[in-house]
């Protein structure tokens, strides 16, 4: 069996990969210094800071660069030519969907208000908005979107799904993005799971926010630039809409940004995939890539072929 060299950024991930087939050598490379080898079959970069570490692959011969995130917008701009890049589809969908539901429920049921009241020993009941029976508009029907839809089903919502193109998938009627102006006026909750990039930038802009009914909730677990931040601040400040955000634009959100203190805004620091579900799932994906490479099969999840 031909040998295979795999680099991983942490000792923990190296341990999580065990056991591996004979002939597979795992080395630790956090990509904070020059590559330890001229040739590495599979490189697994750190979970974050791709824009900083990917240029360090210049001059390194690889067969696969296995990212640890689902999103890969901007990777093509910093990844040196000649590398095949795969994203981490199958790793973060469930965890991100959990957070989407958590943010939605927390905002609807006023959980941040209760936490603040608890800090002051105050008993402060409210008559809250439900998730049940709400008209939910789900933007994005990829892996995360489907995971969100599955988790919304028990909550008895009126769900409308929108993606880039209209279609019927798995028995679900998916609307095209061009139908958004007709769909937004009825949406009480909008959940965004779309990928980033030019095609989706500011898909929720001032015009889209203006179409939403008073008191609508915007939940973003996709990418920050899906929403025009200045427009969102304006609408939240006027009390027209509320927001629950795992991603922002800019990111990290500056300490003096108005979104931190505006009433009706709940912010999580981009932690959709950052849960205990990640470790076993990323290890499983990397092991699968190793096994496929040893068997002469193409890797999964390739989103950027070698240029």
PDB file of C-alpha atoms in Angstrom, residues 167-307:
ATOM      1  CA  UNK A 167     -37.886  23.353  -7.950  1.00  0.00           C
ATOM      2  CA  UNK A 168     -39.542  20.494  -6.128  1.00  0.00           C
ATOM      3  CA  UNK A 169     -37.050  18.598  -3.964  1.00  0.00           C
ATOM      4  CA  UNK A 170     -37.852  15.724  -1.625  1.00  0.00           C
ATOM      5  CA  UNK A 171     -41.510  16.624  -1.943  1.00  0.00           C
ATOM      6  CA  UNK A 172     -40.845  20.242  -0.892  1.00  0.00           C
ATOM      7  CA  UNK A 173     -41.916  23.080  -3.171  1.00  0.00           C
ATOM      8  CA  UNK A 174     -38.936  25.425  -3.345  1.00  0.00           C
ATOM      9  CA  UNK A 175     -39.484  28.966  -4.614  1.00  0.00           C
ATOM     10  CA  UNK A 176     -36.912  30.844  -6.655  1.00  0.00           C
ATOM     11  CA  UNK A 177     -35.118  33.904  -5.293  1.00  0.00           C
ATOM     12  CA  UNK A 178     -36.867  36.040  -7.888  1.00  0.00           C
ATOM     13  CA  UNK A 179     -40.114  35.447  -5.961  1.00  0.00           C
ATOM     14  CA  UNK A 180     -38.824  37.095  -2.771  1.00  0.00           C
ATOM     15  CA  UNK A 181     -40.654  40.426  -3.260  1.00  0.00           C
ATOM     16  CA  UNK A 182     -43.949  38.536  -3.354  1.00  0.00           C
ATOM     17  CA  UNK A 183     -43.115  36.322  -0.361  1.00  0.00           C
ATOM     18  CA  UNK A 184     -41.568  38.752   2.121  1.00  0.00           C
ATOM     19  CA  UNK A 185     -44.750  40.686   3.018  1.00  0.00           C
ATOM     20  CA  UNK A 186     -46.230  37.547   4.590  1.00  0.00           C
ATOM     21  CA  UNK A 187     -43.071  36.427   6.420  1.00  0.00           C
ATOM     22  CA  UNK A 188     -43.143  36.795  10.203  1.00  0.00           C
ATOM     23  CA  UNK A 189     -39.755  35.086  10.570  1.00  0.00           C
ATOM     24  CA  UNK A 190     -36.975  34.979   7.951  1.00  0.00           C
ATOM     25  CA  UNK A 191     -34.162  32.460   8.477  1.00  0.00           C
ATOM     26  CA  UNK A 192     -31.120  32.813   6.223  1.00  0.00           C
ATOM     27  CA  UNK A 193     -28.875  29.805   5.579  1.00  0.00           C
ATOM     28  CA  UNK A 194     -27.537  30.823   2.170  1.00  0.00           C
ATOM     29  CA  UNK A 195     -23.820  30.767   1.295  1.00  0.00           C
ATOM     30  CA  UNK A 196     -21.901  33.974   0.832  1.00  0.00           C
ATOM     31  CA  UNK A 197     -20.616  35.476  -2.400  1.00  0.00           C
ATOM     32  CA  UNK A 198     -21.604  38.090  -4.949  1.00  0.00           C
ATOM     33  CA  UNK A 199     -24.819  36.284  -5.917  1.00  0.00           C
ATOM     34  CA  UNK A 200     -26.266  36.485  -2.402  1.00  0.00           C
ATOM     35  CA  UNK A 201     -24.700  39.708  -1.087  1.00  0.00           C
ATOM     36  CA  UNK A 202     -27.388  41.942   0.475  1.00  0.00           C
ATOM     37  CA  UNK A 203     -30.207  39.662  -0.612  1.00  0.00           C
ATOM     38  CA  UNK A 204     -31.889  41.182   2.422  1.00  0.00           C
ATOM     39  CA  UNK A 205     -31.430  44.904   1.790  1.00  0.00           C
ATOM     40  CA  UNK A 206     -33.481  47.988   2.604  1.00  0.00           C
ATOM     41  CA  UNK A 207     -36.074  47.124  -0.033  1.00  0.00           C
ATOM     42  CA  UNK A 208     -36.456  43.578   1.285  1.00  0.00           C
ATOM     43  CA  UNK A 209     -36.656  44.722   4.905  1.00  0.00           C
ATOM     44  CA  UNK A 210     -39.263  47.307   3.933  1.00  0.00           C
ATOM     45  CA  UNK A 211     -41.462  44.536   2.574  1.00  0.00           C
ATOM     46  CA  UNK A 212     -41.473  42.631   5.878  1.00  0.00           C
ATOM     47  CA  UNK A 213     -44.406  43.164   8.244  1.00  0.00           C
ATOM     48  CA  UNK A 214     -43.946  45.125  11.462  1.00  0.00           C
ATOM     49  CA  UNK A 215     -42.220  43.072  14.156  1.00  0.00           C
ATOM     50  CA  UNK A 216     -40.746  40.474  11.787  1.00  0.00           C
ATOM     51  CA  UNK A 217     -37.693  38.558  12.972  1.00  0.00           C
ATOM     52  CA  UNK A 218     -34.587  38.166  10.780  1.00  0.00           C
ATOM     53  CA  UNK A 219     -32.377  35.201  11.755  1.00  0.00           C
ATOM     54  CA  UNK A 220     -29.037  34.859   9.967  1.00  0.00           C
ATOM     55  CA  UNK A 221     -26.889  31.724  10.351  1.00  0.00           C
ATOM     56  CA  UNK A 222     -25.514  31.894   6.795  1.00  0.00           C
ATOM     57  CA  UNK A 223     -23.012  34.659   6.097  1.00  0.00           C
ATOM     58  CA  UNK A 224     -22.977  38.230   7.382  1.00  0.00           C
ATOM     59  CA  UNK A 225     -23.099  39.977   3.974  1.00  0.00           C
ATOM     60  CA  UNK A 226     -26.428  38.305   3.159  1.00  0.00           C
ATOM     61  CA  UNK A 227     -27.937  41.227   5.073  1.00  0.00           C
ATOM     62  CA  UNK A 228     -27.260  44.926   4.462  1.00  0.00           C
ATOM     63  CA  UNK A 229     -26.127  45.847   7.972  1.00  0.00           C
ATOM     64  CA  UNK A 230     -26.801  49.582   7.658  1.00  0.00           C
ATOM     65  CA  UNK A 231     -30.330  48.896   6.450  1.00  0.00           C
ATOM     66  CA  UNK A 232     -30.882  46.385   9.256  1.00  0.00           C
ATOM     67  CA  UNK A 233     -29.731  48.896  11.874  1.00  0.00           C
ATOM     68  CA  UNK A 234     -32.137  51.463  10.476  1.00  0.00           C
ATOM     69  CA  UNK A 235     -35.131  49.106  10.534  1.00  0.00           C
ATOM     70  CA  UNK A 236     -34.334  47.746  14.005  1.00  0.00           C
ATOM     71  CA  UNK A 237     -33.784  51.244  15.369  1.00  0.00           C
ATOM     72  CA  UNK A 238     -37.246  52.229  14.115  1.00  0.00           C
ATOM     73  CA  UNK A 239     -38.754  49.152  15.757  1.00  0.00           C
ATOM     74  CA  UNK A 240     -39.894  47.675  12.465  1.00  0.00           C
ATOM     75  CA  UNK A 241     -37.956  44.403  12.672  1.00  0.00           C
ATOM     76  CA  UNK A 242     -35.979  42.324  15.146  1.00  0.00           C
ATOM     77  CA  UNK A 243     -32.794  40.334  14.504  1.00  0.00           C
ATOM     78  CA  UNK A 244     -31.065  37.210  15.823  1.00  0.00           C
ATOM     79  CA  UNK A 245     -27.632  36.879  14.242  1.00  0.00           C
ATOM     80  CA  UNK A 246     -24.873  34.281  14.374  1.00  0.00           C
ATOM     81  CA  UNK A 247     -23.025  36.084  11.574  1.00  0.00           C
ATOM     82  CA  UNK A 248     -22.549  39.791  10.954  1.00  0.00           C
ATOM     83  CA  UNK A 249     -20.987  42.185   8.481  1.00  0.00           C
ATOM     84  CA  UNK A 250     -18.406  43.277   9.536  1.00  0.00           C
ATOM     85  CA  UNK A 251     -17.159  40.342  11.552  1.00  0.00           C
ATOM     86  CA  UNK A 252     -16.119  40.363  14.301  1.00  0.00           C
ATOM     87  CA  UNK A 253     -18.625  43.068  15.106  1.00  0.00           C
ATOM     88  CA  UNK A 254     -16.779  46.135  16.481  1.00  0.00           C
ATOM     89  CA  UNK A 255     -17.386  46.853  20.167  1.00  0.00           C
ATOM     90  CA  UNK A 256     -18.991  50.211  19.386  1.00  0.00           C
ATOM     91  CA  UNK A 257     -21.348  48.916  16.684  1.00  0.00           C
ATOM     92  CA  UNK A 258     -25.012  49.882  17.239  1.00  0.00           C
ATOM     93  CA  UNK A 259     -26.230  46.304  16.776  1.00  0.00           C
ATOM     94  CA  UNK A 260     -24.804  45.411  20.205  1.00  0.00           C
ATOM     95  CA  UNK A 261     -27.151  47.717  22.079  1.00  0.00           C
ATOM     96  CA  UNK A 262     -30.253  48.076  19.926  1.00  0.00           C
ATOM     97  CA  UNK A 263     -33.394  46.601  21.514  1.00  0.00           C
ATOM     98  CA  UNK A 264     -34.639  43.500  19.718  1.00  0.00           C
ATOM     99  CA  UNK A 265     -31.209  42.245  18.607  1.00  0.00           C
ATOM    100  CA  UNK A 266     -29.640  38.962  19.754  1.00  0.00           C
ATOM    101  CA  UNK A 267     -26.052  38.264  18.668  1.00  0.00           C
ATOM    102  CA  UNK A 268     -24.000  35.073  18.777  1.00  0.00           C
ATOM    103  CA  UNK A 269     -20.297  35.280  17.764  1.00  0.00           C
ATOM    104  CA  UNK A 270     -20.371  32.984  14.683  1.00  0.00           C
ATOM    105  CA  UNK A 271     -20.603  29.739  16.633  1.00  0.00           C
ATOM    106  CA  UNK A 272     -23.105  27.788  14.525  1.00  0.00           C
ATOM    107  CA  UNK A 273     -20.709  24.915  13.937  1.00  0.00           C
ATOM    108  CA  UNK A 274     -18.757  25.286  17.168  1.00  0.00           C
ATOM    109  CA  UNK A 275     -20.222  22.484  19.236  1.00  0.00           C
ATOM    110  CA  UNK A 276     -19.240  19.013  20.384  1.00  0.00           C
ATOM    111  CA  UNK A 277     -20.827  17.658  17.204  1.00  0.00           C
ATOM    112  CA  UNK A 278     -17.901  19.006  15.196  1.00  0.00           C
ATOM    113  CA  UNK A 279     -15.021  16.858  16.435  1.00  0.00           C
ATOM    114  CA  UNK A 280     -16.362  13.397  15.565  1.00  0.00           C
ATOM    115  CA  UNK A 281     -17.894  14.621  12.306  1.00  0.00           C
ATOM    116  CA  UNK A 282     -14.788  16.337  10.932  1.00  0.00           C
ATOM    117  CA  UNK A 283     -12.727  13.295  11.919  1.00  0.00           C
ATOM    118  CA  UNK A 284     -15.190  11.030  10.103  1.00  0.00           C
ATOM    119  CA  UNK A 285     -14.997  13.180   6.961  1.00  0.00           C
ATOM    120  CA  UNK A 286     -11.191  13.213   6.957  1.00  0.00           C
ATOM    121  CA  UNK A 287     -11.053   9.441   7.494  1.00  0.00           C
ATOM    122  CA  UNK A 288     -13.443   9.023   4.569  1.00  0.00           C
ATOM    123  CA  UNK A 289     -11.217  11.183   2.361  1.00  0.00           C
ATOM    124  CA  UNK A 290      -8.182   9.139   3.396  1.00  0.00           C
ATOM    125  CA  UNK A 291      -9.938   5.858   2.616  1.00  0.00           C
ATOM    126  CA  UNK A 292     -11.131   7.135  -0.754  1.00  0.00           C
ATOM    127  CA  UNK A 293      -7.663   8.355  -1.673  1.00  0.00           C
ATOM    128  CA  UNK A 294      -6.130   4.999  -0.695  1.00  0.00           C
ATOM    129  CA  UNK A 295      -8.734   3.257  -2.860  1.00  0.00           C
ATOM    130  CA  UNK A 296      -8.030   5.532  -5.832  1.00  0.00           C
ATOM    131  CA  UNK A 297     -11.458   7.162  -5.579  1.00  0.00           C
ATOM    132  CA  UNK A 298     -12.089  10.911  -5.950  1.00  0.00           C
ATOM    133  CA  UNK A 299     -12.550  12.922  -2.768  1.00  0.00           C
ATOM    134  CA  UNK A 300     -15.946  14.127  -1.580  1.00  0.00           C
ATOM    135  CA  UNK A 301     -17.120  17.738  -1.347  1.00  0.00           C
ATOM    136  CA  UNK A 302     -14.712  19.206  -3.913  1.00  0.00           C
ATOM    137  CA  UNK A 303     -15.811  22.800  -4.464  1.00  0.00           C
ATOM    138  CA  UNK A 304     -12.622  24.208  -6.042  1.00  0.00           C
ATOM    139  CA  UNK A 305     -10.846  21.951  -8.551  1.00  0.00           C
ATOM    140  CA  UNK A 306      -7.144  22.585  -9.095  1.00  0.00           C
ATOM    141  CA  UNK A 307      -6.619  25.639 -11.282  1.00  0.00           C
TER     142      UNK A 307
END
